[in-house]
Amino acid sequence: MMFIFLAQMDNEVRGVSALERKKSVKGYASKVFKESSVTAVSAIVSTGNVRRKIFRVVVFLLFTAGFLYQCIKFLSYILTYPTVVNIEVARPDKYLAPAYTFCNYNMIKRSKFCSKHSDLCEYPDEEFCEMYPRYCGENNTQVPKIEALKDESILMESFLEFGHDWKHMLLYASPNIKQGRPNGPLARINIEEQGVTNCYSMNDRVDNDRDATYKTKQLFNFETDDILEFDPEENELFYPDSKPGIMFAVHSPFEAVNPFEQGIFMKPGNLYRISVQMEEEELLPYPYKTNCLNYTEMWLTANKTGPRSQEMCRHKCLRDVSEDCFNCTVPVTLYPRRKEFCYLGYKSPHCSGGDDPGVLFELCIEKCRDDCQRTIRVKMYYDDSEIIKIRYKPQFQEVEAFSYIGGFIGIWLGVSLVQVVDVCESIFLITRYFFKKGTSVCSKESKDVSEDEAV
């Protein structure tokens, strides 16, 4: 009976100790929060009316939930790395010089073709001369037979072999742009005539180890910057119904273009005044949405080899896949070829890895992201006085994110940074008091148990 009585007393003591500890921690917490500089918390603790206290607690919890919701939404938006676009007008002392690409609209030079394939040419008759007088008279030469004009196998081989040479097309070029011979011949597809023709570029830097050319701005410049003079060689038309002229394009030196798609048609006997306005676009790399790639750095790292723009990267993918899978180059690629041209419709793919050509091409172009450094978009008006820059910048800096969250705290909770520190200190003091109180109670209980056992 004595042991049962002692056990009951021990349980009662422990229950009273736990209750006292709970009341003690609650009282200490009330004391700490009353002294807090956060008015919302101290007002809740000091309120004696139960209904008012419940109302203030509910309001405080709702505003805290609103604050947390807005903070989470804001941080989620920041983690998407949004950007803003800044447009500025710069007036630099020097600017990047554009490249020029030109082609003869006539794909095959008639005299070249007939000098090699005399059996496929003939002298024009009277009816032909009446319809096309340019072929007759003093310059009475052979013209292709109708059979030759319809034979696609002969024409495919003739496009590049018998195309116009730049020496006969380009009569004059300003010394500042004609640095050596033009780059070419470059195969470009004539969309209207459905064939391939020779084109030539000046000042281009596609798959080239040379640095770009820059023009120096002149304060008083009353002369034309670049002058070009072309001869379309009207008497060398291969197709009698074709129109004589030159296809001409102004573009970025880091990209190759097809003048039949992005150029202008220049008729013989006319003077063309072309002006160009330059536009630079600066993007941001990963993790921002623009996810660009600095092709200039890659070009320098690769010992000045490889593409220098996103467009050329894609065309290089097309060239590499066609040469790997078909052992030839498709005419639509603008990147410099290494093998003969062919039409893929007549060939079966044999890729080195055994994959489908379409899959290989998709995997390759995924690596061709936007250029971080610059792209040049050419309008047909040229003004060296100013350059429009479109620059992408992070929408939020680290310090701005901190300021926004501080604003949310002030709006929802009416709390300053000092008060936030005060709340953290209060929570720390209460937690420490709780554990210290619990430890002291446990020690006291252990001591009582030891005394009971001794008895």
Short mmCIF file of C-alpha atoms in Angstrom, two decimals:
data_model
loop_
_atom_site.label_atom_id
_atom_site.label_comp_id
_atom_site.label_asym_id
_atom_site.label_seq_id
_atom_site.Cartn_x
_atom_site.Cartn_y
_atom_site.Cartn_z
CA MET A 1 0.00 0.00 0.00
CA MET A 2 2.89 2.28 0.79
CA PHE A 3 4.33 1.84 -2.72
CA ILE A 4 0.96 2.55 -4.35
CA PHE A 5 0.60 5.73 -2.32
CA LEU A 6 4.10 6.90 -3.28
CA ALA A 7 3.41 6.17 -6.97
CA GLN A 8 0.21 8.23 -6.87
CA MET A 9 2.06 11.10 -5.23
CA ASP A 10 4.78 10.89 -7.87
CA ASN A 11 2.25 11.09 -10.73
CA GLU A 12 0.54 14.05 -9.12
CA VAL A 13 3.86 15.86 -8.70
CA ARG A 14 4.81 15.22 -12.31
CA GLY A 15 1.41 16.46 -13.54
CA VAL A 16 1.73 19.61 -11.49
CA SER A 17 5.29 20.15 -12.73
CA ALA A 18 4.23 19.84 -16.38
CA LEU A 19 1.35 22.24 -15.81
CA GLU A 20 3.58 24.70 -14.04
CA ARG A 21 6.16 24.47 -16.83
CA LYS A 22 3.45 25.09 -19.46
CA LYS A 23 2.14 28.09 -17.54
CA SER A 24 5.65 29.34 -16.97
CA VAL A 25 6.59 29.21 -20.71
CA LYS A 26 3.28 30.84 -21.66
CA GLY A 27 3.82 33.60 -19.16
CA TYR A 28 7.39 34.15 -20.32
CA ALA A 29 6.28 34.27 -23.96
CA SER A 30 3.59 36.83 -23.10
CA LYS A 31 6.16 38.91 -21.30
CA VAL A 32 8.61 38.79 -24.24
CA PHE A 33 5.99 39.67 -26.87
CA LYS A 34 4.63 42.52 -24.74
CA GLU A 35 8.10 44.04 -24.78
CA SER A 36 8.40 43.45 -28.57
CA SER A 37 8.63 46.46 -30.86
CA VAL A 38 6.19 44.78 -33.27
CA THR A 39 2.96 46.56 -32.38
CA ALA A 40 0.70 43.93 -33.94
CA VAL A 41 2.10 41.13 -31.78
CA SER A 42 2.32 43.19 -28.57
CA ALA A 43 -1.26 44.43 -29.08
CA ILE A 44 -2.54 40.86 -29.39
CA VAL A 45 -0.73 39.72 -26.25
CA SER A 46 -1.73 42.72 -24.14
CA THR A 47 -5.44 42.58 -25.10
CA GLY A 48 -7.57 41.34 -22.21
CA ASN A 49 -10.81 40.94 -24.13
CA VAL A 50 -10.95 37.43 -25.61
CA ARG A 51 -13.07 38.41 -28.63
CA ARG A 52 -10.79 41.29 -29.54
CA LYS A 53 -7.77 39.04 -29.13
CA ILE A 54 -9.28 36.42 -31.46
CA PHE A 55 -10.15 39.10 -34.02
CA ARG A 56 -6.62 40.52 -33.95
CA VAL A 57 -5.10 37.04 -34.25
CA VAL A 58 -7.28 36.26 -37.29
CA VAL A 59 -6.38 39.57 -38.97
CA PHE A 60 -2.69 39.04 -38.23
CA LEU A 61 -2.77 35.51 -39.66
CA LEU A 62 -4.60 36.67 -42.81
CA PHE A 63 -2.09 39.44 -43.43
CA THR A 64 0.79 37.05 -42.76
CA ALA A 65 -0.69 34.62 -45.31
CA GLY A 66 -1.02 37.46 -47.83
CA PHE A 67 2.59 38.46 -47.24
CA LEU A 68 3.85 34.88 -47.68
CA TYR A 69 1.75 34.39 -50.83
CA GLN A 70 3.05 37.57 -52.47
CA CYS A 71 6.64 36.75 -51.51
CA ILE A 72 6.36 33.24 -52.98
CA LYS A 73 4.84 34.56 -56.22
CA PHE A 74 7.50 37.25 -56.49
CA LEU A 75 10.39 34.85 -55.84
CA SER A 76 8.91 32.37 -58.34
CA TYR A 77 8.86 35.14 -60.95
CA ILE A 78 12.43 36.18 -60.17
CA LEU A 79 13.64 32.60 -60.58
CA THR A 80 12.40 32.70 -64.19
CA TYR A 81 15.13 35.35 -64.74
CA PRO A 82 12.99 37.92 -66.59
CA THR A 83 14.65 40.57 -68.74
CA VAL A 84 13.86 44.08 -69.88
CA VAL A 85 14.82 45.70 -73.17
CA ASN A 86 16.72 48.98 -73.18
CA ILE A 87 17.02 50.89 -76.45
CA GLU A 88 19.80 53.41 -76.75
CA VAL A 89 21.17 55.45 -79.63
CA ALA A 90 24.98 55.36 -79.80
CA ARG A 91 27.28 57.51 -81.90
CA PRO A 92 30.56 55.57 -81.97
CA ASP A 93 33.75 56.72 -83.65
CA LYS A 94 33.91 53.49 -85.63
CA TYR A 95 31.37 50.90 -86.65
CA LEU A 96 31.32 47.44 -88.16
CA ALA A 97 31.55 47.47 -91.95
CA PRO A 98 28.89 45.43 -93.75
CA ALA A 99 29.51 42.75 -96.35
CA TYR A 100 28.27 42.73 -99.95
CA THR A 101 27.13 39.74 -101.98
CA PHE A 102 26.28 39.93 -105.67
CA CYS A 103 25.18 37.46 -108.34
CA ASN A 104 24.29 37.62 -111.99
CA TYR A 105 20.63 36.86 -112.42
CA ASN A 106 21.57 34.80 -115.48
CA MET A 107 22.80 31.45 -114.18
CA ILE A 108 24.84 30.20 -117.16
CA LYS A 109 27.08 32.29 -119.36
CA ARG A 110 26.07 31.40 -122.90
CA SER A 111 29.48 31.82 -124.57
CA LYS A 112 31.17 29.56 -122.00
CA PHE A 113 28.58 26.85 -122.42
CA CYS A 114 28.60 26.88 -126.21
CA SER A 115 32.40 26.92 -126.43
CA LYS A 116 32.51 23.56 -124.63
CA HIS A 117 29.23 22.03 -125.85
CA SER A 118 29.19 23.15 -129.46
CA ASP A 119 26.98 20.19 -130.35
CA LEU A 120 24.30 21.56 -128.03
CA CYS A 121 24.37 25.04 -129.58
CA GLU A 122 23.47 26.49 -132.96
CA TYR A 123 23.47 29.78 -134.81
CA PRO A 124 20.17 31.66 -134.53
CA ASP A 125 17.82 31.79 -137.50
CA GLU A 126 15.96 34.84 -138.80
CA GLU A 127 12.83 34.18 -136.74
CA PHE A 128 14.90 33.90 -133.55
CA CYS A 129 16.76 37.14 -134.38
CA GLU A 130 13.48 39.00 -134.81
CA MET A 131 12.33 37.89 -131.37
CA TYR A 132 15.68 38.38 -129.61
CA PRO A 133 17.73 40.93 -131.55
CA ARG A 134 20.45 41.11 -128.88
CA TYR A 135 21.74 37.71 -130.04
CA CYS A 136 22.14 38.75 -133.66
CA GLY A 137 23.87 41.47 -135.67
CA GLU A 138 27.56 42.10 -135.15
CA ASN A 139 27.62 39.82 -132.09
CA ASN A 140 26.08 36.91 -133.97
CA THR A 141 27.07 33.93 -131.82
CA GLN A 142 25.71 30.50 -131.07
CA VAL A 143 22.72 29.98 -128.80
CA PRO A 144 21.73 26.81 -126.89
CA LYS A 145 19.40 24.38 -128.60
CA ILE A 146 15.98 23.70 -127.14
CA GLU A 147 17.13 20.21 -126.12
CA ALA A 148 19.94 21.70 -124.02
CA LEU A 149 17.55 24.08 -122.27
CA LYS A 150 15.42 21.14 -121.11
CA ASP A 151 18.16 18.68 -120.10
CA GLU A 152 18.36 18.99 -116.29
CA SER A 153 21.38 16.68 -115.97
CA ILE A 154 23.45 18.93 -118.25
CA LEU A 155 22.23 22.12 -116.61
CA MET A 156 23.01 20.93 -113.07
CA GLU A 157 26.66 20.42 -113.99
CA SER A 158 26.77 23.67 -115.95
CA PHE A 159 25.49 26.09 -113.32
CA LEU A 160 28.77 26.47 -111.45
CA GLU A 161 31.15 25.56 -114.25
CA PHE A 162 29.73 28.02 -116.76
CA GLY A 163 28.54 30.73 -114.40
CA HIS A 164 29.60 34.36 -114.67
CA ASP A 165 33.02 35.34 -113.33
CA TRP A 166 33.37 38.29 -110.96
CA LYS A 167 36.11 39.79 -113.16
CA HIS A 168 33.58 40.45 -115.92
CA MET A 169 30.69 41.42 -113.63
CA LEU A 170 32.49 43.76 -111.21
CA LEU A 171 33.87 46.66 -113.22
CA TYR A 172 34.79 48.91 -110.29
CA ALA A 173 34.87 48.76 -106.47
CA SER A 174 36.10 51.31 -103.96
CA PRO A 175 39.58 50.45 -102.63
CA ASN A 176 38.31 50.27 -99.05
CA ILE A 177 36.01 47.32 -99.82
CA LYS A 178 37.90 45.53 -102.57
CA GLN A 179 40.70 44.02 -100.50
CA GLY A 180 41.95 41.35 -102.85
CA ARG A 181 39.58 39.23 -104.89
CA PRO A 182 35.98 38.65 -103.83
CA ASN A 183 35.17 35.42 -102.08
CA GLY A 184 33.62 32.88 -104.42
CA PRO A 185 32.16 31.44 -106.46
CA LEU A 186 29.44 30.72 -103.90
CA ALA A 187 26.51 28.59 -104.99
CA ARG A 188 23.15 30.26 -104.43
CA ILE A 189 19.73 29.07 -105.58
CA ASN A 190 17.87 31.26 -108.05
CA ILE A 191 14.33 30.73 -106.81
CA GLU A 192 12.57 32.10 -109.88
CA GLU A 193 14.72 30.32 -112.46
CA GLN A 194 14.93 27.10 -110.37
CA GLY A 195 18.67 26.71 -110.64
CA VAL A 196 22.01 27.40 -109.00
CA THR A 197 24.17 30.39 -109.87
CA ASN A 198 27.58 31.77 -108.95
CA CYS A 199 27.70 34.53 -106.36
CA TYR A 200 30.57 36.48 -104.82
CA SER A 201 31.04 38.25 -101.49
CA MET A 202 33.22 41.12 -100.35
CA ASN A 203 34.25 41.82 -96.77
CA ASP A 204 32.56 38.66 -95.47
CA ARG A 205 33.95 36.70 -92.50
CA VAL A 206 32.08 33.41 -92.78
CA ASP A 207 34.30 30.45 -91.80
CA ASN A 208 37.22 32.86 -91.93
CA ASP A 209 40.10 33.53 -89.53
CA ARG A 210 40.33 37.24 -90.37
CA ASP A 211 39.09 39.91 -87.99
CA ALA A 212 36.12 42.04 -88.97
CA THR A 213 36.62 45.34 -90.78
CA TYR A 214 35.56 48.58 -89.12
CA LYS A 215 34.78 51.92 -90.70
CA THR A 216 35.93 55.14 -89.06
CA LYS A 217 33.36 57.85 -88.75
CA GLN A 218 34.21 61.09 -90.55
CA LEU A 219 32.81 64.39 -89.32
CA PHE A 220 32.52 65.95 -92.77
CA ASN A 221 32.01 63.30 -95.41
CA PHE A 222 30.54 64.58 -98.65
CA GLU A 223 31.46 61.54 -100.74
CA THR A 224 29.83 58.15 -101.11
CA ASP A 225 31.36 55.59 -98.77
CA ASP A 226 31.37 52.60 -101.11
CA ILE A 227 30.97 52.63 -104.89
CA LEU A 228 30.34 49.52 -106.97
CA GLU A 229 29.82 49.23 -110.71
CA PHE A 230 28.51 46.05 -112.34
CA ASP A 231 28.13 44.73 -115.87
CA PRO A 232 25.23 42.23 -116.12
CA GLU A 233 26.55 41.03 -119.54
CA GLU A 234 23.20 41.25 -121.29
CA ASN A 235 24.44 39.51 -124.43
CA GLU A 236 25.37 36.40 -122.42
CA LEU A 237 21.85 35.35 -121.41
CA PHE A 238 21.44 31.58 -121.53
CA TYR A 239 17.65 31.61 -121.56
CA PRO A 240 16.36 34.04 -124.20
CA ASP A 241 13.35 35.04 -122.10
CA SER A 242 15.41 35.69 -118.98
CA LYS A 243 15.88 39.24 -117.70
CA PRO A 244 19.39 40.72 -117.37
CA GLY A 245 20.44 42.17 -114.04
CA ILE A 246 22.42 41.82 -110.84
CA MET A 247 21.15 40.52 -107.50
CA PHE A 248 22.73 42.49 -104.68
CA ALA A 249 22.57 42.19 -100.87
CA VAL A 250 24.06 44.14 -97.96
CA HIS A 251 24.41 42.04 -94.82
CA SER A 252 26.40 41.19 -91.70
CA PRO A 253 29.98 40.10 -92.40
CA PHE A 254 29.44 37.10 -90.11
CA GLU A 255 26.53 35.71 -92.11
CA ALA A 256 26.17 34.41 -95.64
CA VAL A 257 22.97 35.31 -97.48
CA ASN A 258 21.22 34.42 -100.69
CA PRO A 259 20.64 37.66 -102.65
CA PHE A 260 17.75 35.98 -104.46
CA GLU A 261 15.96 35.82 -101.09
CA GLN A 262 17.29 38.83 -99.16
CA GLY A 263 18.64 41.13 -101.85
CA ILE A 264 17.43 43.55 -104.51
CA PHE A 265 17.33 43.19 -108.28
CA MET A 266 19.29 45.91 -110.08
CA LYS A 267 18.41 46.63 -113.70
CA PRO A 268 21.02 47.66 -116.28
CA GLY A 269 21.40 51.38 -116.96
CA ASN A 270 20.21 52.56 -113.53
CA LEU A 271 21.96 54.24 -110.61
CA TYR A 272 21.14 52.80 -107.19
CA ARG A 273 21.73 54.72 -103.98
CA ILE A 274 21.68 52.35 -101.03
CA SER A 275 21.83 53.51 -97.42
CA VAL A 276 22.22 51.21 -94.44
CA GLN A 277 21.22 51.76 -90.83
CA MET A 278 22.92 49.49 -88.34
CA GLU A 279 21.22 47.86 -85.37
CA GLU A 280 23.00 45.94 -82.61
CA GLU A 281 21.20 43.52 -80.34
CA GLU A 282 22.82 42.35 -77.10
CA LEU A 283 21.25 39.32 -75.41
CA LEU A 284 21.84 37.58 -72.07
CA PRO A 285 23.15 34.02 -71.58
CA TYR A 286 21.62 31.22 -69.50
CA PRO A 287 19.71 31.22 -67.12
CA TYR A 288 17.86 34.15 -68.73
CA LYS A 289 15.17 33.44 -71.31
CA THR A 290 17.24 34.79 -74.19
CA ASN A 291 19.70 31.91 -73.53
CA CYS A 292 22.24 33.24 -75.99
CA LEU A 293 25.66 32.01 -77.05
CA ASN A 294 28.75 34.14 -77.61
CA TYR A 295 29.89 32.96 -81.03
CA THR A 296 32.87 35.32 -81.06
CA GLU A 297 34.30 33.73 -77.92
CA MET A 298 33.72 30.27 -79.40
CA TRP A 299 35.39 31.36 -82.64
CA LEU A 300 38.45 32.62 -80.76
CA THR A 301 38.57 29.50 -78.56
CA ALA A 302 38.43 27.28 -81.67
CA ASN A 303 41.50 29.03 -83.12
CA LYS A 304 39.36 31.38 -85.26
CA THR A 305 37.38 28.62 -86.94
CA GLY A 306 33.69 27.81 -87.07
CA PRO A 307 30.47 29.81 -87.46
CA ARG A 308 30.16 33.32 -86.05
CA SER A 309 26.38 33.64 -85.93
CA GLN A 310 23.31 31.55 -85.19
CA GLU A 311 22.22 31.44 -88.82
CA MET A 312 25.61 30.18 -89.99
CA CYS A 313 25.62 27.60 -87.20
CA ARG A 314 22.37 26.20 -88.59
CA HIS A 315 23.67 26.15 -92.15
CA LYS A 316 26.83 24.39 -90.93
CA CYS A 317 24.60 21.73 -89.36
CA LEU A 318 22.82 21.27 -92.69
CA ARG A 319 26.13 20.98 -94.52
CA ASP A 320 27.65 18.53 -92.03
CA VAL A 321 24.59 16.26 -91.98
CA SER A 322 24.27 16.19 -95.78
CA GLU A 323 27.97 15.44 -96.24
CA ASP A 324 27.91 12.75 -93.55
CA CYS A 325 24.71 11.02 -94.66
CA PHE A 326 24.75 11.62 -98.44
CA ASN A 327 28.45 12.26 -99.16
CA CYS A 328 27.57 15.52 -100.91
CA THR A 329 26.40 19.06 -100.14
CA VAL A 330 22.85 20.29 -100.68
CA PRO A 331 22.70 23.54 -102.69
CA VAL A 332 20.48 25.30 -100.13
CA THR A 333 23.23 25.48 -97.52
CA LEU A 334 25.01 28.84 -97.30
CA TYR A 335 27.99 27.56 -95.30
CA PRO A 336 31.15 26.88 -97.38
CA ARG A 337 30.97 23.39 -98.85
CA ARG A 338 33.60 20.66 -98.83
CA LYS A 339 32.03 18.25 -101.32
CA GLU A 340 30.13 18.30 -104.60
CA PHE A 341 26.54 19.48 -104.82
CA CYS A 342 23.69 17.04 -105.26
CA TYR A 343 19.92 16.73 -105.01
CA LEU A 344 18.94 14.53 -102.06
CA GLY A 345 15.85 13.23 -103.81
CA TYR A 346 17.99 10.80 -105.79
CA LYS A 347 20.05 9.48 -102.85
CA SER A 348 19.52 7.18 -99.87
CA PRO A 349 21.00 8.26 -96.53
CA HIS A 350 23.94 6.40 -95.02
CA CYS A 351 24.81 8.25 -91.81
CA SER A 352 27.95 7.26 -89.91
CA GLY A 353 26.08 6.74 -86.64
CA GLY A 354 23.15 4.97 -88.26
CA ASP A 355 20.70 7.68 -87.18
CA ASP A 356 18.11 9.41 -89.30
CA PRO A 357 19.38 12.62 -91.02
CA GLY A 358 16.44 14.58 -89.62
CA VAL A 359 17.27 13.52 -86.06
CA LEU A 360 20.94 14.44 -86.51
CA PHE A 361 19.98 17.85 -87.89
CA GLU A 362 17.59 18.58 -85.00
CA LEU A 363 20.22 17.60 -82.43
CA CYS A 364 22.75 19.84 -84.14
CA ILE A 365 20.62 22.99 -84.44
CA GLU A 366 19.62 22.75 -80.75
CA LYS A 367 23.16 23.95 -80.02
CA CYS A 368 22.73 26.98 -82.31
CA ARG A 369 21.38 29.50 -79.84
CA ASP A 370 21.05 33.27 -80.36
CA ASP A 371 24.23 35.32 -80.52
CA CYS A 372 24.99 37.27 -77.32
CA GLN A 373 27.35 39.81 -78.80
CA ARG A 374 25.72 41.36 -81.82
CA THR A 375 23.62 40.84 -84.91
CA ILE A 376 23.26 43.37 -87.69
CA ARG A 377 19.94 43.90 -89.37
CA VAL A 378 20.23 45.85 -92.52
CA LYS A 379 17.68 48.35 -93.70
CA MET A 380 18.18 49.74 -97.14
CA TYR A 381 19.35 53.10 -95.84
CA TYR A 382 22.86 53.72 -94.57
CA ASP A 383 23.63 56.33 -91.91
CA ASP A 384 26.89 56.25 -89.93
CA SER A 385 25.90 59.00 -87.52
CA GLU A 386 24.17 56.73 -85.04
CA ILE A 387 23.64 53.07 -84.19
CA ILE A 388 20.51 51.78 -82.49
CA LYS A 389 21.35 49.31 -79.71
CA ILE A 390 18.76 46.91 -78.32
CA ARG A 391 20.21 45.64 -75.04
CA TYR A 392 18.66 43.00 -72.80
CA LYS A 393 19.23 43.46 -69.05
CA PRO A 394 18.09 41.52 -65.97
CA GLN A 395 14.78 42.92 -64.78
CA PHE A 396 15.71 42.50 -61.11
CA GLN A 397 19.09 42.79 -59.42
CA GLU A 398 19.77 41.01 -56.11
CA VAL A 399 19.44 44.21 -54.07
CA GLU A 400 16.13 45.01 -55.80
CA ALA A 401 14.66 41.66 -54.80
CA PHE A 402 15.57 42.39 -51.17
CA SER A 403 13.90 45.80 -51.42
CA TYR A 404 10.72 44.35 -52.90
CA ILE A 405 10.40 41.79 -50.10
CA GLY A 406 10.99 44.56 -47.56
CA GLY A 407 8.17 46.50 -49.18
CA PHE A 408 5.85 43.49 -48.91
CA ILE A 409 6.64 43.19 -45.20
CA GLY A 410 5.84 46.87 -44.69
CA ILE A 411 2.57 46.74 -46.65
CA TRP A 412 1.16 43.53 -45.20
CA LEU A 413 2.55 43.49 -41.67
CA GLY A 414 3.69 47.05 -41.03
CA VAL A 415 7.05 45.69 -39.91
CA SER A 416 10.47 47.20 -40.48
CA LEU A 417 13.79 45.38 -40.70
CA VAL A 418 14.59 46.27 -37.08
CA GLN A 419 11.28 44.79 -35.97
CA VAL A 420 11.92 41.62 -37.95
CA VAL A 421 15.15 41.20 -36.00
CA ASP A 422 13.20 41.84 -32.80
CA VAL A 423 10.69 39.09 -33.65
CA CYS A 424 13.50 36.65 -34.40
CA GLU A 425 15.12 37.54 -31.08
CA SER A 426 11.82 36.99 -29.22
CA ILE A 427 11.31 33.58 -30.80
CA PHE A 428 14.88 32.63 -29.93
CA LEU A 429 14.46 33.71 -26.27
CA ILE A 430 11.19 31.81 -25.86
CA THR A 431 12.65 28.67 -27.45
CA ARG A 432 15.72 28.82 -25.26
CA TYR A 433 13.60 29.39 -22.14
CA PHE A 434 11.39 26.42 -23.08
CA PHE A 435 14.32 24.04 -23.38
CA LYS A 436 16.05 25.38 -20.24
CA LYS A 437 12.82 25.03 -18.28
CA GLY A 438 12.29 21.53 -19.57
CA THR A 439 15.84 20.54 -18.68
CA SER A 440 15.54 21.92 -15.14
CA VAL A 441 12.21 20.12 -14.54
CA CYS A 442 13.66 16.83 -15.79
CA SER A 443 16.65 17.24 -13.47
CA LYS A 444 14.34 17.90 -10.53
CA GLU A 445 12.23 14.85 -11.33
CA SER A 446 15.34 12.67 -11.59
CA LYS A 447 16.47 13.92 -8.17
CA ASP A 448 13.07 13.13 -6.62
CA VAL A 449 13.11 9.64 -8.11
CA SER A 450 16.57 9.02 -6.67
CA GLU A 451 15.40 10.11 -3.19
CA ASP A 452 12.36 7.84 -3.44
CA GLU A 453 14.52 4.89 -4.37
CA ALA A 454 16.79 5.66 -1.43
CA VAL A 455 13.81 5.60 0.90
#
